[in-house]
Short mmCIF file of C-alpha atoms in Angstrom, two decimals:
data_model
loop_
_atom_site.label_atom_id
_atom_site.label_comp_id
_atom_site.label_asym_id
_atom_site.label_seq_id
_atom_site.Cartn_x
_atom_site.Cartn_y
_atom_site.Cartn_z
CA UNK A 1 17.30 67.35 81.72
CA UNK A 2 13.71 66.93 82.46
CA UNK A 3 13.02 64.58 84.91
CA UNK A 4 10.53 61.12 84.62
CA UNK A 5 6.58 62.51 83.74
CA UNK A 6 3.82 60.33 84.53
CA UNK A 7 -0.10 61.59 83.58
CA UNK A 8 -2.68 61.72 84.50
CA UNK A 9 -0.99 62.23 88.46
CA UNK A 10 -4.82 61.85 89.84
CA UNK A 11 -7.38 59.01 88.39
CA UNK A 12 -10.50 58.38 90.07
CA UNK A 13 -12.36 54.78 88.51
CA UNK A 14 -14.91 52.37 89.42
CA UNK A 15 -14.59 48.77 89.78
CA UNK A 16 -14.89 47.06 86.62
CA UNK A 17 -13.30 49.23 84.45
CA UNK A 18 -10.04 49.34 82.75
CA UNK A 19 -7.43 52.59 82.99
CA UNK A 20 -4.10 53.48 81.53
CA UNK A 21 -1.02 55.05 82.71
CA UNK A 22 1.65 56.83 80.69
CA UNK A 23 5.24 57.27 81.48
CA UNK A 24 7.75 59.40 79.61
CA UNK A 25 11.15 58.55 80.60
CA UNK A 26 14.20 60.78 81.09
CA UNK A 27 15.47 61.72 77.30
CA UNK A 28 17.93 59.31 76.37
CA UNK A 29 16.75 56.58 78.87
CA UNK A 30 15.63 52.86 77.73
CA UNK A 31 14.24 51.09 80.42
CA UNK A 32 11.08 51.73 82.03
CA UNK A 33 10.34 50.00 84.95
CA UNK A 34 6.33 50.21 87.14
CA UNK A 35 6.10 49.63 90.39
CA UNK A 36 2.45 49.66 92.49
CA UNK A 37 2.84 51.35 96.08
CA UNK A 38 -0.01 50.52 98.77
CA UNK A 39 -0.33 50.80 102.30
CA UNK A 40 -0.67 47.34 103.07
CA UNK A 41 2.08 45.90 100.57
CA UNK A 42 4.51 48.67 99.93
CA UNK A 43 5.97 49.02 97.15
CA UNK A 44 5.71 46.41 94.56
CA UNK A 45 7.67 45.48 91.09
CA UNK A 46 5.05 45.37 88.29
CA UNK A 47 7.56 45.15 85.14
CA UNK A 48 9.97 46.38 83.18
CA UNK A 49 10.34 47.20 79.82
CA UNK A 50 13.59 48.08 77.69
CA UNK A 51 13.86 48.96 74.03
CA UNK A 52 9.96 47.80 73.22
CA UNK A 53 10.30 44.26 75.17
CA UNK A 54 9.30 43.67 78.36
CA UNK A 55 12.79 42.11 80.49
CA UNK A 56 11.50 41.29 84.01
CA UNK A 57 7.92 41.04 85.30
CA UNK A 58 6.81 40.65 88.55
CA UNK A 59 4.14 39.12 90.30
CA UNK A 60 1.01 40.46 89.28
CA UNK A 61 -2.26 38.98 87.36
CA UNK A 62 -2.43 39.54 83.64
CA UNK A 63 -4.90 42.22 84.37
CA UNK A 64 -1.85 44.19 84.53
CA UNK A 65 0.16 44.87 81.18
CA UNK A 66 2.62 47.32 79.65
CA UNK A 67 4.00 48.29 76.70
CA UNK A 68 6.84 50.50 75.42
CA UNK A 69 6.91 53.07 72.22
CA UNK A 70 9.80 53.36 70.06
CA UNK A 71 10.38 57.08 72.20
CA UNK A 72 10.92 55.03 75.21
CA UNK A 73 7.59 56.34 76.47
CA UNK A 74 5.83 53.29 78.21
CA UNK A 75 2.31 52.71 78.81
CA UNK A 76 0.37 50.48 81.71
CA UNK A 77 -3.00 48.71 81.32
CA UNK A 78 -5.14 47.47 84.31
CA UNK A 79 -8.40 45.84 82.80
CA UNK A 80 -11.24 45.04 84.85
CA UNK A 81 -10.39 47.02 87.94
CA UNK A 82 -10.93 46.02 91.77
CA UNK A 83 -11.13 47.98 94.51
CA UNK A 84 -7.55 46.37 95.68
CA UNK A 85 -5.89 48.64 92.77
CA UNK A 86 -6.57 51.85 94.33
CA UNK A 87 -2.42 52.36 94.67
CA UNK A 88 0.38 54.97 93.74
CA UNK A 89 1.78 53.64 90.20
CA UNK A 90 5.31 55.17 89.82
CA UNK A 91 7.35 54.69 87.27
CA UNK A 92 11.14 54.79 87.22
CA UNK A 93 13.60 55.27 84.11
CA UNK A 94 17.01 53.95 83.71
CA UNK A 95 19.38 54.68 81.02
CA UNK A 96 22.46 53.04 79.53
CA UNK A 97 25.39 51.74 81.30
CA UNK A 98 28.23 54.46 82.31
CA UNK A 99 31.21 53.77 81.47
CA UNK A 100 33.67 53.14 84.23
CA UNK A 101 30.71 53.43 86.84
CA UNK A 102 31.71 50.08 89.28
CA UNK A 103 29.10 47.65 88.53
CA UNK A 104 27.89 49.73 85.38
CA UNK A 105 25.15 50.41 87.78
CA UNK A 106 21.58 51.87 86.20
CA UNK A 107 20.58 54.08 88.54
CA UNK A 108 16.63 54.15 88.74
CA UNK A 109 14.88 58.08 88.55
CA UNK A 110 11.39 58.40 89.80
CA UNK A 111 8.63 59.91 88.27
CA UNK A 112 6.06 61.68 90.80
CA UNK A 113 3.52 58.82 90.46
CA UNK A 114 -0.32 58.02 89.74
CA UNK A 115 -2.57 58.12 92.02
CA UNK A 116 -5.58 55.98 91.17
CA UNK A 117 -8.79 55.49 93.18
CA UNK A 118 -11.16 52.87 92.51
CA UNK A 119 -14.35 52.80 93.49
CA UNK B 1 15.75 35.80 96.08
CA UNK B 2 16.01 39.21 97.72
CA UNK B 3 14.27 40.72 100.77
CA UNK B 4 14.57 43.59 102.99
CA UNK B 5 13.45 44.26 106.13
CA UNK B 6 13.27 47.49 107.72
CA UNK B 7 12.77 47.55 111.41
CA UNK B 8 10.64 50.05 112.85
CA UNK B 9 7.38 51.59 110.58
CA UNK B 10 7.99 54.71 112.37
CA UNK B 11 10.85 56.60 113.91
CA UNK B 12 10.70 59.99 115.67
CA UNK B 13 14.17 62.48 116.53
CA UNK B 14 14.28 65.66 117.48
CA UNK B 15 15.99 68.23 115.45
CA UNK B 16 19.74 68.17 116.31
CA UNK B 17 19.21 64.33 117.09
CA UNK B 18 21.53 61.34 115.15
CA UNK B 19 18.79 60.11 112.65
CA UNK B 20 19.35 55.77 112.45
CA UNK B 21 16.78 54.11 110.09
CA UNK B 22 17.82 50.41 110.19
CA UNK B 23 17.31 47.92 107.15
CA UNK B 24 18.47 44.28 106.89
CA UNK B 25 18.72 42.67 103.41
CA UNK B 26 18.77 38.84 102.76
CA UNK B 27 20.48 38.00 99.07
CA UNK B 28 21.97 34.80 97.76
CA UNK B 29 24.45 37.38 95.12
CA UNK B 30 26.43 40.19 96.33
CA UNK B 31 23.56 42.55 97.07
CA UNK B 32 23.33 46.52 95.86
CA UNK B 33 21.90 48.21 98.13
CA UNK B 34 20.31 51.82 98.14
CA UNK B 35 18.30 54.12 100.40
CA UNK B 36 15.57 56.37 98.96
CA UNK B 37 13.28 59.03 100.17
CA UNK B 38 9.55 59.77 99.50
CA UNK B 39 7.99 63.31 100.30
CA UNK B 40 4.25 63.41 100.84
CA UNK B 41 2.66 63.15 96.89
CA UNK B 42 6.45 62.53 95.36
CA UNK B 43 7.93 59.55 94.36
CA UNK B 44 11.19 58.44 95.07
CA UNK B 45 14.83 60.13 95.29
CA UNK B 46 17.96 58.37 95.83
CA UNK B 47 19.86 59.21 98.41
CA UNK B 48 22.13 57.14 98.24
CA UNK B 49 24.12 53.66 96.97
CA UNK B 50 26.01 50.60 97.57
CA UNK B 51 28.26 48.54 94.81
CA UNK B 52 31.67 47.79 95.84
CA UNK B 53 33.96 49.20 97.40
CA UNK B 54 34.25 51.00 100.24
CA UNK B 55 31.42 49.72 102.88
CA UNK B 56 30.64 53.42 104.36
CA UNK B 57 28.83 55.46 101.81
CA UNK B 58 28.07 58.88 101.64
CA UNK B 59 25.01 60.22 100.25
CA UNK B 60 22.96 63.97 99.62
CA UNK B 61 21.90 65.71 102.26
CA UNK B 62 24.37 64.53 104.74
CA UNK B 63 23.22 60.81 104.99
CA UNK B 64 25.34 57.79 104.57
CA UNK B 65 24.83 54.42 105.00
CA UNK B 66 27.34 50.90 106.01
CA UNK B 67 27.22 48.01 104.59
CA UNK B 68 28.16 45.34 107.19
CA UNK B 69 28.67 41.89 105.06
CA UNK B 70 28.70 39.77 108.58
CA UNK B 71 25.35 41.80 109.89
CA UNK B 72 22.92 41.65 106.14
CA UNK B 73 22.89 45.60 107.14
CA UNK B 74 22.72 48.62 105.41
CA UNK B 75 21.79 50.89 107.84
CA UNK B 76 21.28 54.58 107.26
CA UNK B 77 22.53 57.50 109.41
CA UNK B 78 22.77 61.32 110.07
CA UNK B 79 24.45 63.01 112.55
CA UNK B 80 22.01 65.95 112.85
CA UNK B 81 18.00 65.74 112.44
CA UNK B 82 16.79 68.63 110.47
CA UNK B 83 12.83 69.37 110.32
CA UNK B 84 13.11 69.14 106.43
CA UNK B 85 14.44 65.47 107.06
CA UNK B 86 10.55 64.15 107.66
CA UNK B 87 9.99 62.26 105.06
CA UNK B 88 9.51 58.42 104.24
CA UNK B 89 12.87 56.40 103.67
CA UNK B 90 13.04 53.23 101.77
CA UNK B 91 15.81 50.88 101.42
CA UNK B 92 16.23 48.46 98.74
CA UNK B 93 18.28 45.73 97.27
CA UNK B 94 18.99 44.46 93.74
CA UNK B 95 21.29 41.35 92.93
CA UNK B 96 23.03 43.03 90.17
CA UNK B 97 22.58 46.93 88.70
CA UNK B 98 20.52 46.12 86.05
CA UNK B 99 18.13 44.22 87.92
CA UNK B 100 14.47 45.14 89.72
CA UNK B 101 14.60 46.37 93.10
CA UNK B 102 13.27 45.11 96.11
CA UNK B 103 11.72 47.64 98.56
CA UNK B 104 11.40 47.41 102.14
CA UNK B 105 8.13 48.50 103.76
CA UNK B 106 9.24 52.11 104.43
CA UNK B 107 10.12 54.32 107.44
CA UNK B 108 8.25 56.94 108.36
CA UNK B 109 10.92 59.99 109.90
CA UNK B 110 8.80 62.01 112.37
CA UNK B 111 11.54 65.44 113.36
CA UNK B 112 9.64 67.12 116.16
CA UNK B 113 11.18 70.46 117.33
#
């Protein structure tokens, strides 16, 4: 199976402007979960999304939004950027429960990240 | 509410030493615990889990990990450093396996020859 993709892996921005990340999940995986990794703050839940709805979200301003395709594939928005958003974005698929798995635990896979710079 | 704390931002071994990356965990559920690892421009790989069960757990690359109820620990172990081992380990707690996880600040491994 191919593993979690993320593009673009490199994005270079100025302050004030808005980006977007893709994610395409592992095939057959329905949850899509972001999570913002900095130096200072480690690494951070942004949200998660499962079969087009978003499930959990963390603690981040509303300049940061998702959404999720019908493919699974999941988007994130961050409008308006500040320099404090220069971070690694990674984004981590999950699929359905296994059955007989204790805890019917979804194991998280991570994609190999954004890197985005703002300047 | 989760939280993990792992103690120590950087640790250094020599090859052939016991690698010991500690992490504490605070949950108010019974906690799942996991250790990943990060190579330089990767993201994350699991190395390895806790559910239920049995407390010592075994993971890739010859790490495992025990969870010690009376301690909040999860601490994570190999008996033999290897130079490919230097890497950044995270450990991380969820209160259920379908919910978020909550990372620690990382470990940096430094494996010096």
């Amino acid at each position: 199976k191919a593993g979690v993709t993320q593009t673009p892996r490199y994005l270079i921005k100025t302050r004030g402007q808005q980006v977007t990340l893709s994610c395409s999940p592992i095939s057959g995986h329905r949850s899509v979960s972001w999570y913002q990794q900095t130096p200072g703050q480690g690494l951070q839940f942004l949200f998660e999304y499962f079969s087009e709805t978003q499930r959990n979200k963390g603690n981040f301003p509303g300049r940061f939004s998702g959404r999720q395709f019908s493919n699974s594939r999941s988007e994130m928005n961050v409008s308006t950027l500040e320099l404090g958003d220069s971070a690694l974005y990674l984004c981590a698929s999950s699929g359905s429960p296994r059955s007989g798995l204790a805890g019917g635990l979804n194991e998280q896979f991570f994609g190999p990240g954004t890197r985005l710079t703002v300047l | 509410a989760q939280s993990v704390t792992q103690l120590g931002s950087h640790v250094s071994v020599s090859e052939g030493a016991l690698v010991l990356l500690r992490c504490n965990y605070s949950s108010s559920v019974p906690p799942y615990l996991f250790w990943y690892v990060q190579y330089p421009n990767q993201g994350l790989q699991l190395l390895l889990k806790y559910t239920t069960g049995a407390t010592l757990v075994k993971g890739i690359n010859g790490f495992e990990a025990e969870f010690k109820k009376s301690e909040t620990s999860f601490h994570l172990t190999k008996p033999s450093a290897h130079m490919s081992d230097a890497a950044e380990y995270f450990c991380a707690v969820s209160a259920s396996g379908y919910s978020t996880l909550t990372f620690g600040k990382g470990t940096m491994l430094l494996v010096s020859p």
